[in-house]
Amino acid sequence: MHSPTENRDTLTKRLTDTGLRPTPQREVVFKVILEKRTHPTADEIFAMVKAQMPTISLATVYNCLETLVQNGLVRQVNFDRAPTRYCPNLHEHAHFHDEVTGEVHDIEVPVELLSQLRALLPAGYDASAIELSFRGKASPLPGHN
Amino acid sequence: MHSPTENRDTLTKRLTDTGLRPTPQREVVFKVILEKRTHPTADEIFAMVKAQMPTISLATVYNCLETLVQNGLVRQVNFDRAPTRYCPNLHEHAHFHDEVTGEVHDIEVPVELLSQLRALLPAGYDASAIELSFRGKASPLPGHN
DNA sequence: GTAGGAATTGGAATAATTCTAATTCTTAAT
DNA sequence: ATTAAGAATTAGAATTATTCCAATTCCTAC
């Protein structure tokens, strides 16, 4: 377990380590994404951040998100034409989008399988990113009401 | 090879077979997608369709696309937040999005591999759709300028 | 302390898509 | 053939997520 202070420090450190100025806005945006592991949208992040920093603007949230994504501290996830979601799990993984609840769950993918996917590409094709997502419903398991 | 007439007939037939009224607008939209295998956007489809049917409206193109997609005659492909593209290849397959040219290429996926992907889901998760896409660049093969 | 660059801000602008309400077209029953 | 009813089309307005812009504020290094 980390104390809030430790948390904040590692968070600040991750920003500076990637050469970013650890502005209060960036820190609070980053913190909110790390805490809320529900793949929030920019609007949701804005709402949560605003509770802690009422003067922040939506444009800043977008700016922070962009720099966090560009510097590899946060991942961007898109489903169809729905608003972009942000995900702190940097580990290469897939997503399951529950069409009933709207929730998004991370799905681990063995590296072995990822290289099998890469192997599908014809010679000369070089993929810098692979996106794998499932859409469907997650029924409650029998015996788990 | 199909004569244009045969083509048009199978096209009409595919509409009626799925219980859709084969309106001229639907036919021309469908035809354009089948001919242009480049995963066009709604705007591109609108432009191409307009050449043959100058009175058609963009709203109708969107309506037609929606019904074609809902009835499984055309697939919808989304990359990040870019405009939706439409694809006549119903065969389950993946997409490679060339970040240099912007082109989209179909990638075949063996059913075997698809079931391995499905197997990643925890018990109780039921996927109605799997989306797999690659982003990167397709370098010309050595010896193929 | 101050200059210069970086970040933030609010509001306007953009772009893809959807909505709305009116019109036109089909179809099927008479 | 006529017509009523439902379906499809249309033009334009509305929506929504996101980006752009220009002005201000904030840091940092000198």
CSV table of N, CA, C and O in Angstrom, one decimal, chain A residues 52-132:
chain,number,residue,atom,x,y,z
A,52,GLN,N,-11.7,18.7,-7.3
A,52,GLN,CA,-10.5,19.0,-6.5
A,52,GLN,C,-9.9,20.3,-6.9
A,52,GLN,O,-9.1,20.9,-6.2
A,53,MET,N,-10.2,20.8,-8.1
A,53,MET,CA,-9.5,22.0,-8.6
A,53,MET,C,-10.5,22.7,-9.5
A,53,MET,O,-10.6,22.6,-10.7
A,54,PRO,N,-11.4,23.5,-8.8
A,54,PRO,CA,-12.6,24.0,-9.5
A,54,PRO,C,-12.3,25.0,-10.6
A,54,PRO,O,-13.2,25.3,-11.5
A,55,THR,N,-11.1,25.5,-10.7
A,55,THR,CA,-10.8,26.5,-11.7
A,55,THR,C,-10.3,25.9,-13.0
A,55,THR,O,-10.1,26.6,-14.0
A,56,ILE,N,-10.0,24.6,-13.0
A,56,ILE,CA,-9.5,24.0,-14.2
A,56,ILE,C,-10.5,24.0,-15.4
A,56,ILE,O,-11.7,24.0,-15.2
A,57,SER,N,-9.9,24.1,-16.6
A,57,SER,CA,-10.8,24.2,-17.7
A,57,SER,C,-10.8,22.9,-18.5
A,57,SER,O,-9.8,22.1,-18.4
A,58,LEU,N,-11.9,22.7,-19.3
A,58,LEU,CA,-11.9,21.5,-20.1
A,58,LEU,C,-10.8,21.4,-21.1
A,58,LEU,O,-10.2,20.3,-21.3
A,59,ALA,N,-10.5,22.5,-21.6
A,59,ALA,CA,-9.3,22.6,-22.6
A,59,ALA,C,-8.1,22.1,-22.0
A,59,ALA,O,-7.3,21.3,-22.6
A,60,THR,N,-7.8,22.4,-20.7
A,60,THR,CA,-6.6,22.0,-20.0
A,60,THR,C,-6.7,20.5,-19.8
A,60,THR,O,-5.7,19.8,-20.0
A,61,VAL,N,-7.9,19.9,-19.5
A,61,VAL,CA,-8.0,18.5,-19.3
A,61,VAL,C,-7.6,17.8,-20.6
A,61,VAL,O,-6.8,16.9,-20.6
A,62,TYR,N,-8.1,18.3,-21.7
A,62,TYR,CA,-7.7,17.8,-23.0
A,62,TYR,C,-6.2,17.9,-23.3
A,62,TYR,O,-5.6,17.0,-23.7
A,63,ASN,N,-5.7,19.1,-22.9
A,63,ASN,CA,-4.2,19.3,-23.1
A,63,ASN,C,-3.4,18.3,-22.3
A,63,ASN,O,-2.5,17.6,-22.8
A,64,CYS,N,-3.8,18.1,-21.0
A,64,CYS,CA,-3.1,17.2,-20.2
A,64,CYS,C,-3.2,15.8,-20.7
A,64,CYS,O,-2.2,15.1,-20.7
A,65,LEU,N,-4.4,15.4,-21.1
A,65,LEU,CA,-4.6,14.0,-21.6
A,65,LEU,C,-3.7,13.8,-22.8
A,65,LEU,O,-3.1,12.8,-22.9
A,66,GLU,N,-3.6,14.8,-23.7
A,66,GLU,CA,-2.8,14.6,-24.9
A,66,GLU,C,-1.3,14.4,-24.5
A,66,GLU,O,-0.7,13.5,-25.1
A,67,THR,N,-0.8,15.3,-23.6
A,67,THR,CA,0.6,15.1,-23.3
A,67,THR,C,0.8,13.8,-22.5
A,67,THR,O,1.8,13.1,-22.8
A,68,LEU,N,-0.1,13.4,-21.7
A,68,LEU,CA,0.1,12.1,-21.0
A,68,LEU,C,0.1,11.0,-22.0
A,68,LEU,O,0.9,10.0,-21.9
A,69,VAL,N,-0.8,11.0,-22.9
A,69,VAL,CA,-0.9,10.0,-23.9
A,69,VAL,C,0.4,10.0,-24.8
A,69,VAL,O,1.0,8.9,-25.0
A,70,GLN,N,0.8,11.2,-25.3
A,70,GLN,CA,2.0,11.3,-26.1
A,70,GLN,C,3.2,10.8,-25.4
A,70,GLN,O,4.1,10.3,-26.0
A,71,ASN,N,3.3,10.9,-24.1
A,71,ASN,CA,4.4,10.5,-23.4
A,71,ASN,C,4.3,9.1,-22.8
A,71,ASN,O,5.1,8.7,-21.9
A,72,GLY,N,3.3,8.5,-23.2
A,72,GLY,CA,3.1,7.0,-22.8
A,72,GLY,C,2.8,6.8,-21.4
A,72,GLY,O,3.0,5.7,-20.9
A,73,LEU,N,2.2,7.8,-20.7
A,73,LEU,CA,1.8,7.5,-19.3
A,73,LEU,C,0.4,7.1,-19.2
A,73,LEU,O,0.0,6.5,-18.1
A,74,VAL,N,-0.4,7.2,-20.2
A,74,VAL,CA,-1.8,6.9,-20.2
A,74,VAL,C,-2.1,6.4,-21.6
A,74,VAL,O,-1.5,6.8,-22.6
A,75,ARG,N,-3.0,5.4,-21.7
A,75,ARG,CA,-3.4,4.9,-23.0
A,75,ARG,C,-4.8,5.4,-23.4
A,75,ARG,O,-5.6,5.7,-22.5
A,76,GLN,N,-5.0,5.6,-24.7
A,76,GLN,CA,-6.3,6.0,-25.2
A,76,GLN,C,-7.0,4.9,-25.7
A,76,GLN,O,-6.5,4.0,-26.4
A,77,VAL,N,-8.3,4.8,-25.4
A,77,VAL,CA,-9.1,3.6,-26.0
A,77,VAL,C,-10.3,4.2,-26.7
A,77,VAL,O,-11.1,5.0,-26.1
A,78,ASN,N,-10.6,3.7,-27.9
A,78,ASN,CA,-11.8,4.1,-28.6
A,78,ASN,C,-12.7,3.0,-28.9
A,78,ASN,O,-12.2,1.9,-29.4
A,79,PHE,N,-13.9,3.2,-28.7
A,79,PHE,CA,-14.9,2.2,-29.1
A,79,PHE,C,-15.9,2.8,-30.1
A,79,PHE,O,-16.5,3.8,-29.7
A,80,ASP,N,-16.0,2.3,-31.3
A,80,ASP,CA,-16.9,2.8,-32.3
A,80,ASP,C,-16.7,4.3,-32.3
A,80,ASP,O,-15.6,4.9,-32.2
A,81,ARG,N,-17.8,5.1,-32.2
A,81,ARG,CA,-17.7,6.5,-32.3
A,81,ARG,C,-18.0,7.1,-30.9
A,81,ARG,O,-18.2,8.3,-30.8
A,82,ALA,N,-17.9,6.3,-29.9
A,82,ALA,CA,-18.1,6.8,-28.6
A,82,ALA,C,-16.9,7.7,-28.1
A,82,ALA,O,-15.8,7.6,-28.7
A,83,PRO,N,-17.2,8.6,-27.1
A,83,PRO,CA,-16.1,9.4,-26.6
A,83,PRO,C,-14.9,8.6,-26.2
A,83,PRO,O,-15.0,7.5,-25.7
A,84,THR,N,-13.7,9.1,-26.5
A,84,THR,CA,-12.4,8.5,-26.2
A,84,THR,C,-12.3,8.2,-24.7
A,84,THR,O,-12.7,9.1,-23.9
A,85,ARG,N,-11.8,7.1,-24.3
A,85,ARG,CA,-11.6,6.8,-22.9
A,85,ARG,C,-10.1,6.7,-22.6
A,85,ARG,O,-9.4,6.4,-23.5
A,86,TYR,N,-9.8,6.9,-21.3
A,86,TYR,CA,-8.4,6.9,-20.9
A,86,TYR,C,-8.1,5.8,-19.9
A,86,TYR,O,-8.9,5.6,-19.0
A,87,CYS,N,-7.0,5.2,-20.0
A,87,CYS,CA,-6.7,4.0,-19.3
A,87,CYS,C,-5.2,4.0,-18.8
A,87,CYS,O,-4.3,4.3,-19.6
A,88,PRO,N,-5.1,3.8,-17.5
A,88,PRO,CA,-3.7,3.9,-16.9
A,88,PRO,C,-2.9,2.6,-17.0
A,88,PRO,O,-1.8,2.5,-16.6
A,89,ASN,N,-3.5,1.5,-17.6
A,89,ASN,CA,-2.9,0.2,-17.7
A,89,ASN,C,-2.0,0.2,-19.0
A,89,ASN,O,-2.5,0.1,-20.1
A,90,LEU,N,-0.7,0.4,-18.8
A,90,LEU,CA,0.2,0.5,-19.9
A,90,LEU,C,0.6,-0.8,-20.5
A,90,LEU,O,0.9,-0.9,-21.7
A,91,HIS,N,0.5,-1.8,-19.7
A,91,HIS,CA,0.6,-3.2,-20.1
A,91,HIS,C,-0.2,-3.5,-21.4
A,91,HIS,O,-1.3,-3.1,-21.4
A,92,GLU,N,0.4,-4.1,-22.3
A,92,GLU,CA,-0.4,-4.3,-23.6
A,92,GLU,C,-1.5,-5.3,-23.2
A,92,GLU,O,-1.3,-6.3,-22.7
A,93,HIS,N,-2.7,-4.9,-23.6
A,93,HIS,CA,-3.9,-5.7,-23.2
A,93,HIS,C,-5.1,-5.3,-24.1
A,93,HIS,O,-5.0,-4.3,-24.8
A,94,ALA,N,-6.1,-6.1,-24.0
A,94,ALA,CA,-7.3,-5.9,-24.8
A,94,ALA,C,-8.4,-5.4,-24.0
A,94,ALA,O,-8.2,-5.2,-22.8
A,95,HIS,N,-9.5,-5.0,-24.6
A,95,HIS,CA,-10.7,-4.5,-23.8
A,95,HIS,C,-11.9,-5.2,-24.2
A,95,HIS,O,-12.2,-5.6,-25.3
A,96,PHE,N,-12.7,-5.3,-23.1
A,96,PHE,CA,-14.1,-5.9,-23.3
A,96,PHE,C,-15.1,-4.8,-23.0
A,96,PHE,O,-15.0,-4.2,-21.9
A,97,HIS,N,-15.9,-4.5,-24.0
A,97,HIS,CA,-16.9,-3.4,-23.8
A,97,HIS,C,-18.3,-4.0,-23.6
A,97,HIS,O,-18.8,-4.6,-24.5
A,98,ASP,N,-18.7,-3.9,-22.4
A,98,ASP,CA,-20.0,-4.5,-22.0
A,98,ASP,C,-21.1,-3.6,-22.6
A,98,ASP,O,-21.3,-2.4,-22.2
A,99,GLU,N,-21.9,-4.2,-23.5
A,99,GLU,CA,-22.9,-3.3,-24.2
A,99,GLU,C,-24.2,-3.1,-23.4
A,99,GLU,O,-25.0,-2.3,-23.7
A,100,VAL,N,-24.3,-3.8,-22.3
A,100,VAL,CA,-25.4,-3.6,-21.4
A,100,VAL,C,-25.1,-2.5,-20.4
A,100,VAL,O,-25.7,-1.4,-20.3
A,101,THR,N,-24.0,-2.6,-19.6
A,101,THR,CA,-23.7,-1.7,-18.6
A,101,THR,C,-22.8,-0.5,-19.1
A,101,THR,O,-22.7,0.5,-18.4
A,102,GLY,N,-22.2,-0.7,-20.3
A,102,GLY,CA,-21.3,0.3,-20.8
A,102,GLY,C,-19.9,0.3,-20.2
A,102,GLY,O,-19.0,1.0,-20.5
A,103,GLU,N,-19.7,-0.7,-19.2
A,103,GLU,CA,-18.4,-0.8,-18.6
A,103,GLU,C,-17.3,-1.4,-19.5
A,103,GLU,O,-17.6,-2.1,-20.5
A,104,VAL,N,-16.1,-1.0,-19.2
A,104,VAL,CA,-15.0,-1.5,-20.0
A,104,VAL,C,-14.1,-2.3,-19.1
A,104,VAL,O,-13.7,-1.8,-18.0
A,105,HIS,N,-13.7,-3.5,-19.5
A,105,HIS,CA,-12.9,-4.3,-18.6
A,105,HIS,C,-11.6,-4.7,-19.4
A,105,HIS,O,-11.6,-4.9,-20.6
A,106,ASP,N,-10.5,-4.7,-18.7
A,106,ASP,CA,-9.2,-5.1,-19.3
A,106,ASP,C,-9.2,-6.6,-19.5
A,106,ASP,O,-9.6,-7.3,-18.6
A,107,ILE,N,-8.6,-7.0,-20.6
A,107,ILE,CA,-8.4,-8.4,-20.8
A,107,ILE,C,-6.9,-8.6,-21.1
A,107,ILE,O,-6.4,-8.0,-22.0
A,108,GLU,N,-6.3,-9.5,-20.3
A,108,GLU,CA,-4.9,-9.8,-20.6
A,108,GLU,C,-4.7,-10.6,-21.8
A,108,GLU,O,-5.5,-11.5,-22.1
A,109,VAL,N,-3.6,-10.3,-22.5
A,109,VAL,CA,-3.3,-11.1,-23.7
A,109,VAL,C,-1.9,-11.6,-23.6
A,109,VAL,O,-1.0,-10.8,-23.5
A,110,PRO,N,-1.7,-12.9,-23.7
A,110,PRO,CA,-0.3,-13.5,-23.6
A,110,PRO,C,0.5,-12.9,-24.7
A,110,PRO,O,0.0,-12.8,-25.9
A,111,VAL,N,1.8,-12.6,-24.5
A,111,VAL,CA,2.7,-12.1,-25.5
A,111,VAL,C,2.7,-13.1,-26.7
A,111,VAL,O,2.8,-12.7,-27.8
A,112,GLU,N,2.8,-14.3,-26.3
A,112,GLU,CA,2.7,-15.4,-27.3
A,112,GLU,C,1.6,-15.2,-28.4
A,112,GLU,O,1.8,-15.3,-29.6
A,113,LEU,N,0.4,-14.9,-27.9
A,113,LEU,CA,-0.7,-14.7,-28.8
A,113,LEU,C,-0.5,-13.4,-29.6
A,113,LEU,O,-0.9,-13.3,-30.8
A,114,LEU,N,0.0,-12.4,-28.9
A,114,LEU,CA,0.3,-11.1,-29.6
A,114,LEU,C,1.2,-11.3,-30.8
A,114,LEU,O,1.0,-10.7,-31.9
A,115,SER,N,2.2,-12.1,-30.6
A,115,SER,CA,3.1,-12.3,-31.8
A,115,SER,C,2.5,-13.2,-32.8
A,115,SER,O,2.8,-13.0,-34.0
A,116,GLN,N,1.6,-14.0,-32.5
A,116,GLN,CA,0.8,-14.7,-33.5
A,116,GLN,C,0.0,-13.8,-34.3
A,116,GLN,O,-0.2,-13.9,-35.5
A,117,LEU,N,-0.6,-12.7,-33.6
A,117,LEU,CA,-1.3,-11.7,-34.3
A,117,LEU,C,-0.5,-11.0,-35.3
A,117,LEU,O,-0.8,-10.8,-36.5
A,118,ARG,N,0.7,-10.5,-34.8
A,118,ARG,CA,1.6,-9.8,-35.7
A,118,ARG,C,2.0,-10.6,-36.9
A,118,ARG,O,2.2,-10.1,-38.0
A,119,ALA,N,2.1,-11.9,-36.7
A,119,ALA,CA,2.5,-12.8,-37.8
A,119,ALA,C,1.5,-12.9,-38.9
A,119,ALA,O,1.7,-13.4,-40.0
A,120,LEU,N,0.3,-12.3,-38.7
A,120,LEU,CA,-0.8,-12.4,-39.7
A,120,LEU,C,-0.4,-11.4,-40.8
A,120,LEU,O,-0.9,-11.5,-41.9
A,121,LEU,N,0.4,-10.4,-40.5
A,121,LEU,CA,0.6,-9.3,-41.4
A,121,LEU,C,1.5,-9.8,-42.6
A,121,LEU,O,2.5,-10.5,-42.3
A,122,PRO,N,1.2,-9.4,-43.8
A,122,PRO,CA,2.1,-9.7,-44.9
A,122,PRO,C,3.4,-9.1,-44.8
A,122,PRO,O,3.6,-8.1,-44.0
A,123,ALA,N,4.4,-9.6,-45.5
A,123,ALA,CA,5.8,-9.1,-45.4
A,123,ALA,C,5.8,-7.6,-45.8
A,123,ALA,O,5.0,-7.2,-46.7
A,124,GLY,N,6.6,-6.8,-45.1
A,124,GLY,CA,6.6,-5.4,-45.3
A,124,GLY,C,5.7,-4.6,-44.5
A,124,GLY,O,5.8,-3.4,-44.5
A,125,TYR,N,4.7,-5.2,-43.9
A,125,TYR,CA,3.8,-4.5,-43.0
A,125,TYR,C,4.4,-4.5,-41.6
A,125,TYR,O,4.7,-5.5,-41.0
A,126,ASP,N,4.5,-3.3,-41.1
A,126,ASP,CA,5.1,-3.1,-39.7
A,126,ASP,C,4.1,-2.4,-38.8
A,126,ASP,O,3.8,-1.2,-39.0
A,127,ALA,N,3.6,-3.1,-37.9
A,127,ALA,CA,2.5,-2.6,-37.0
A,127,ALA,C,3.2,-1.9,-35.8
A,127,ALA,O,3.9,-2.6,-35.0
A,128,SER,N,2.9,-0.6,-35.6
A,128,SER,CA,3.3,0.0,-34.4
A,128,SER,C,2.4,-0.2,-33.2
A,128,SER,O,2.7,0.0,-32.1
A,129,ALA,N,1.1,-0.5,-33.6
A,129,ALA,CA,0.2,-0.7,-32.5
A,129,ALA,C,-0.9,-1.8,-32.9
A,129,ALA,O,-1.2,-1.9,-34.1
A,130,ILE,N,-1.3,-2.6,-32.0
A,130,ILE,CA,-2.3,-3.5,-32.2
A,130,ILE,C,-3.5,-3.2,-31.3
A,130,ILE,O,-3.3,-3.0,-30.1
A,131,GLU,N,-4.7,-3.2,-31.9
A,131,GLU,CA,-5.8,-3.0,-31.0
A,131,GLU,C,-6.8,-4.1,-31.1
A,131,GLU,O,-7.2,-4.5,-32.2
A,132,LEU,N,-7.1,-4.7,-29.9
A,132,LEU,CA,-8.0,-5.8,-29.9
A,132,LEU,C,-9.1,-5.5,-28.9
A,132,LEU,O,-8.9,-5.1,-27.7
